[in-house]
Amino acid sequence: MSRPSTRSLSDRAFGVWGVLVLIFLFLPIAVVIASSFNVGRLLVSWDHFGFDSFLALFLKPAVRDAVLVSVWTGLIAALVATLLGALAGLAMARHPGRWQLWLLGLLLLVSVTPEIVDAVSLLPWMVTLGQDAGIAIFNDGIVRLVIGHSLFSVAVVAYLVRARLIGLDAKLEEASADLYATPVTTFRRVTLPLAMPAVLAGFLLSFTLSLDNTVIAAFVSVSGSTPWPVYVLSALRSGLRPEIAAVSTIMLVLTLAALALVGYVLKRAGDSAADIARTMSGG
Amino acid sequence: MRKHSGILLALPAWLWLVCFFVVPVAIVVVFSFGEKPDIFSTHSLEHLSFDRYAEVFTPAFFTTFLNTLWIGLAGTAICLVIGMPVAYWMAVKVRPERRGLLVALVMVPFWTNFLVRTIGWQILLAPEGWLSTLAQGIGLPAFEILNTRQAVLLGVVYNYLPLMILPLFVAFDRVSGPLREASADLGAPKWTTFFRITLPLAQPGIIAGVLLVYIPLMGDYITATVLGGAKGNMVGQLVAGQFQTALNWSLGSAMAVVLIGIILVSVAIGAGIVWLVTLPARSRNRLVLGPAQPAGARAVTAPAVVEGAGA
C-alpha cells in the first residue's frame, strides 16, 4: 500500500531536480539581462537602475556598427548556407548514389571539427588568397565572416532537408512527372513546398548560428567590420561596461524571435517536441 | 544527365566545403611540419620535420593538454550525471502537453550567445559580485573561485549541459511507454526496468549526447578565456595564442593537430570501454530466435526471465 506514496515521492524528486537545473541554466542569462539596466561605469558593480545603457546602440558608432555587421553577415551567411545545404540535402534524399557517402562523411567531419581548428585554418588561407594570390574579395571583412560562419550551417541545413525529404514519399514527384510536368515545374510545385519547413528552419538556425559565432569571427574578421561577439571579446580585455549587457539583451531577443519562428514553422509542419529538439540540437 | 543530377545538385556545397574547409585544414597539417624561421615571419616550410610535435610534448605545453583532457572528461561526466535525470523527467514524468515548453526552456540558454552567458558567470562569480555578496550576507567567506580551474569546469558544464539534455530527451522519448508498462506488469521493479529496458534502448542518444558535449568542449577557447583568467588553462587558448600573439603558425598548427589526435584517441578508447562494459549485458539480453540452437537459446534467455520474475 506504500507504493503510490513512494512513487509520487520519486516523481517529486525528479521534478525538483529538473526545476533546479532549469534555474541553473537561466541564472547567468537573468544576471546579464538585469545588468543591462545598470547605470554605472562598470558592468560588475551595480550603481543604479536606468535605461541609459540601451542608448549606447544609438550613441556609440562602434557598437551600432558591430551589431549591423553581425546582422548583415548573419543574413548573407544564412542565405549561402541555405542555398548550398538545401541543394545538397535534396541531392542526397532524391538522387542517392555512391558519392553520397563521401558527402555525408565530409558533412560529419565539418560538424565535429572543433571551431578553433576551423578558425586557425581559415586565417592563413584567407591571407594566402587575399594577399599572396591578390584576390581582393578575400580581404573584405564581410566576405571572410560569411565564409567562416557558413561552414557549419551548410552541414546543418543539408541534414535537415535530407531528413525531411527522406521522410516524405518520392511518389508525389513521380506522379507529377507522370502528369507531364517538367522537372523544373515538379521542383517548384512539389519538391520545394515539401522541403520548405526544413529550408526555412535551416535558414533561421543558420542566422542565429552566425549571430552567435565568436571563435571563427575572432580570427577571420578584419578591423572595420567587427561583429558584435568579437567586440564583446575585445571589451573583455579593456573592461566590461553595462552597454555590453544591454546590447546583448537586444541580440538575445533577436535570437529568441528567430527561434520562436523555427519552432512555429516546424510545429505547423507537424513535428513533435522531440522532433523539434532533435532538429535544434543539430540533427 | 538524369543519372548525374544528384552529383550536380550537391556540387556547390561540395566545392564550398572543399575550398574553405578541407584545403585550409590540410594546409594547417602541412604547416605543423614547418618552423618559425625568424621573429618577422609566421612560418616556413624550408625544412620539414617533426620538431614542432616534439615541442608540443614538452612539459611546458603538454601540461595544458592534460589539463584540457581532465576538464573534458570531468565536464562530460558531470553533464551526463546532471542531464540524465532532467531528460528522463522531461520525456517520461512530465505531462505530454508541457514537453514543448520544457524543450523550449532548455533551448533558450543553448541558443543564447556563448560568450554572453559565460560573461554572466563572470559577473556572478566576481569577488565583489552577486553570489559573493550573498555568501557574505549569510556569514560565509567571500568567493575566490574566479580564475581557477573549478570556475572553468563550472563554465563548461553550464555551457554544454543543453547539448547533453536535448539528445537524451529525444532518446528517452523514443522508448515507448508500453514497453516500460509491460516490464512493470511482468513484475520488474522500476530500477530493473530502467537498466534493462530504457537505458539500453536510449543508448544511441546517450552516445550522441556524450560526443556532442565532449568534442566541442575539448576545443573550447571562450570559457577558459573568460573564467580561467590569464593562466591559459585549455588547449584552445594555447592554439589561439600561437596564431594571434606569438605568431608561430607552425607550432600552433602542431598543437591543433595534436588536439584533434587526442580527441580521436580518447573517443576510440571510450568506445572500447563502453563496448567491453556492456558486453555481459548484451549477451544476457540477446534473444536467439529460431530452431538453430534451442538449448543454447533457452540457456541465454532463461536467466533474464528468472531474474525478472524473482525481483
XYZ file of C-alpha atoms in Angstrom, chain A residues 4-276:
273
model
C 1.682 5.129 -4.537
C 3.309 7.448 -1.993
C 6.911 6.359 -2.794
C 6.107 6.705 -6.455
C 4.937 10.257 -6.086
C 7.950 10.969 -3.873
C 10.411 9.909 -6.594
C 8.364 11.824 -9.161
C 8.620 14.872 -6.968
C 12.407 14.394 -6.664
C 12.681 14.328 -10.450
C 10.572 17.466 -10.672
C 12.643 19.329 -8.080
C 15.881 18.341 -9.823
C 14.511 19.398 -13.209
C 13.396 22.790 -11.944
C 16.726 23.347 -10.145
C 18.660 22.601 -13.324
C 16.429 24.972 -15.305
C 17.121 27.699 -12.738
C 20.843 26.943 -13.070
C 20.532 27.266 -16.863
C 18.800 30.632 -16.638
C 20.833 32.133 -13.790
C 23.623 33.837 -15.796
C 21.194 34.937 -18.509
C 18.998 36.588 -15.896
C 22.101 38.278 -14.465
C 23.061 39.676 -17.871
C 19.542 40.945 -18.516
C 19.390 42.527 -15.044
C 22.814 44.102 -15.563
C 21.651 45.796 -18.725
C 19.527 48.099 -16.547
C 22.594 49.054 -14.549
C 23.699 52.649 -14.954
C 27.324 52.965 -13.983
C 30.843 52.722 -15.248
C 31.427 49.004 -14.778
C 29.236 46.020 -15.568
C 30.282 44.071 -12.483
C 29.384 46.652 -9.851
C 25.759 47.748 -9.586
C 25.223 51.513 -9.462
C 21.574 52.397 -10.042
C 18.641 51.419 -12.238
C 18.061 53.042 -15.613
C 17.756 52.547 -19.346
C 20.853 54.584 -20.262
C 22.888 51.525 -21.292
C 20.496 50.806 -24.157
C 21.216 54.239 -25.634
C 24.749 53.099 -26.494
C 23.245 51.348 -29.502
C 22.332 54.760 -30.917
C 25.057 56.941 -29.424
C 28.167 54.816 -29.950
C 29.036 54.244 -33.633
C 31.344 51.318 -32.769
C 28.525 49.447 -31.009
C 25.997 50.178 -33.732
C 28.409 49.141 -36.482
C 29.244 45.877 -34.702
C 25.560 44.978 -34.412
C 24.941 45.885 -38.052
C 27.918 43.788 -39.202
C 26.558 40.848 -37.189
C 23.029 41.080 -38.585
C 24.218 41.677 -42.142
C 26.718 38.785 -42.007
C 24.065 36.572 -40.445
C 21.618 37.205 -43.293
C 24.157 36.607 -46.070
C 25.716 33.571 -44.381
C 22.261 32.094 -43.827
C 21.361 32.647 -47.489
C 24.575 30.976 -48.698
C 24.280 28.072 -46.270
C 20.604 27.522 -47.071
C 21.168 27.522 -50.821
C 24.158 25.157 -50.744
C 22.821 22.970 -47.951
C 19.306 22.615 -49.383
C 20.645 21.551 -52.803
C 22.969 19.046 -51.154
C 20.168 17.711 -48.933
C 17.847 17.415 -51.934
C 20.508 15.573 -53.914
C 21.137 13.112 -51.081
C 17.442 12.423 -50.496
C 16.250 12.147 -54.099
C 19.248 11.154 -56.197
C 21.335 8.957 -53.897
C 24.439 7.329 -55.250
C 27.772 6.102 -54.086
C 29.049 9.714 -53.854
C 26.516 10.297 -51.080
C 28.685 8.504 -48.522
C 31.566 10.853 -49.286
C 29.381 13.910 -48.884
C 27.879 12.617 -45.627
C 31.390 11.891 -44.370
C 32.518 15.408 -45.269
C 29.475 16.983 -43.581
C 30.072 14.890 -40.468
C 33.719 15.972 -40.431
C 32.688 19.619 -40.750
C 30.231 19.341 -37.869
C 32.576 17.556 -35.427
C 35.722 19.610 -36.049
C 36.271 21.969 -33.102
C 35.620 25.574 -34.111
C 39.095 26.646 -33.066
C 40.563 24.367 -35.763
C 38.313 25.903 -38.445
C 39.326 29.322 -37.193
C 43.095 28.826 -37.242
C 42.854 27.099 -40.650
C 40.837 29.861 -42.259
C 43.108 32.683 -41.086
C 46.224 31.646 -43.091
C 44.043 30.585 -46.034
C 42.338 33.983 -46.249
C 45.708 35.700 -46.021
C 47.042 33.440 -48.788
C 44.048 34.037 -51.078
C 43.654 37.720 -50.368
C 47.206 38.995 -50.081
C 49.539 36.431 -51.670
C 47.271 35.482 -54.566
C 45.841 39.006 -54.757
C 42.151 38.025 -54.929
C 40.813 41.212 -53.367
C 37.415 39.821 -52.401
C 39.012 37.705 -49.651
C 40.282 40.849 -47.945
C 36.708 42.011 -47.420
C 35.621 41.604 -43.808
C 32.039 40.589 -44.550
C 33.093 38.015 -47.157
C 35.516 36.415 -44.691
C 32.884 36.280 -41.960
C 30.251 34.843 -44.310
C 32.622 32.068 -45.388
C 33.632 31.218 -41.843
C 30.090 31.268 -40.482
C 28.549 29.282 -43.322
C 30.648 26.100 -42.992
C 28.848 24.512 -40.047
C 25.472 25.848 -41.238
C 25.781 24.158 -44.645
C 26.019 20.833 -42.828
C 23.039 21.662 -40.573
C 20.784 22.684 -43.486
C 21.816 19.649 -45.552
C 20.946 17.284 -42.677
C 17.594 18.986 -42.095
C 16.481 18.992 -45.741
C 17.686 15.429 -46.308
C 15.882 14.142 -43.221
C 12.651 15.912 -44.190
C 12.598 14.677 -47.800
C 13.566 11.120 -46.871
C 10.592 11.096 -44.523
C 8.243 12.048 -47.388
C 7.210 9.829 -50.231
C 9.038 10.292 -53.551
C 5.897 9.018 -55.319
C 4.497 12.562 -55.254
C 7.288 13.727 -57.515
C 6.916 10.639 -59.708
C 3.191 11.342 -60.079
C 3.996 14.899 -61.096
C 6.413 13.625 -63.737
C 3.807 11.114 -64.979
C 1.402 14.017 -65.422
C 3.918 15.553 -67.845
C 5.264 18.248 -65.549
C 8.782 19.312 -66.469
C 11.477 18.667 -63.844
C 11.562 22.395 -63.090
C 7.792 22.545 -62.560
C 7.909 19.433 -60.374
C 10.642 21.010 -58.305
C 8.805 24.312 -57.967
C 5.310 22.945 -57.363
C 6.011 19.693 -55.455
C 9.526 19.264 -54.036
C 10.099 22.815 -52.841
C 6.812 23.122 -50.913
C 7.501 19.731 -49.300
C 11.004 20.758 -48.241
C 10.030 24.298 -47.283
C 9.684 23.846 -43.479
C 13.171 22.330 -43.313
C 14.604 25.016 -45.599
C 13.066 27.804 -43.539
C 14.151 26.246 -40.228
C 17.646 25.793 -41.680
C 17.775 29.437 -42.728
C 16.776 30.714 -39.290
C 19.121 28.332 -37.476
C 21.979 29.421 -39.754
C 21.160 33.037 -38.982
C 21.313 32.511 -35.206
C 24.438 30.347 -35.525
C 26.118 33.163 -37.404
C 24.898 35.776 -34.926
C 26.494 33.748 -32.104
C 29.734 32.812 -33.809
C 32.629 34.139 -31.771
C 35.617 31.880 -32.329
C 35.847 31.843 -36.121
C 34.818 35.506 -36.272
C 37.611 36.492 -33.865
C 40.177 35.013 -36.238
C 38.968 35.973 -39.707
C 37.431 39.397 -39.066
C 39.369 42.454 -40.202
C 39.286 45.791 -38.435
C 36.443 47.926 -39.750
C 33.987 45.038 -39.845
C 33.978 43.698 -36.309
C 30.901 41.627 -35.491
C 29.213 42.052 -32.109
C 30.657 38.967 -30.293
C 34.184 39.972 -31.290
C 33.516 43.487 -29.988
C 32.442 41.937 -26.672
C 35.543 39.725 -26.642
C 37.814 42.735 -27.040
C 35.818 44.640 -24.398
C 36.578 41.747 -22.067
C 40.218 42.836 -22.033
C 39.594 46.555 -21.714
C 36.808 46.307 -19.097
C 33.132 45.413 -19.455
C 30.647 48.260 -19.408
C 26.861 47.936 -18.850
C 26.184 48.669 -22.529
C 27.647 45.219 -23.334
C 24.837 43.637 -21.306
C 22.216 45.962 -22.806
C 23.088 45.240 -26.430
C 23.484 41.532 -25.623
C 19.935 41.589 -24.279
C 18.724 43.079 -27.564
C 20.619 40.402 -29.501
C 19.085 37.745 -27.244
C 15.599 38.998 -28.104
C 16.525 38.841 -31.800
C 17.807 35.248 -31.427
C 14.723 34.181 -29.500
C 12.444 35.693 -32.135
C 14.233 33.670 -34.822
C 13.993 30.511 -32.708
C 10.321 31.030 -31.939
C 9.781 31.262 -35.699
C 11.675 27.975 -36.207
C 9.519 26.287 -33.583
C 6.363 27.702 -35.162
C 7.367 26.574 -38.675
C 8.251 23.059 -37.515
C 5.153 22.752 -35.364
C 2.958 23.762 -38.279
C 4.738 21.136 -40.376
C 3.587 18.575 -37.797
C 6.740 17.984 -35.753
C 6.504 16.887 -32.098
C 8.517 18.355 -29.231
C 11.069 15.573 -29.660
C 11.380 16.240 -33.401
C 11.988 19.928 -32.731
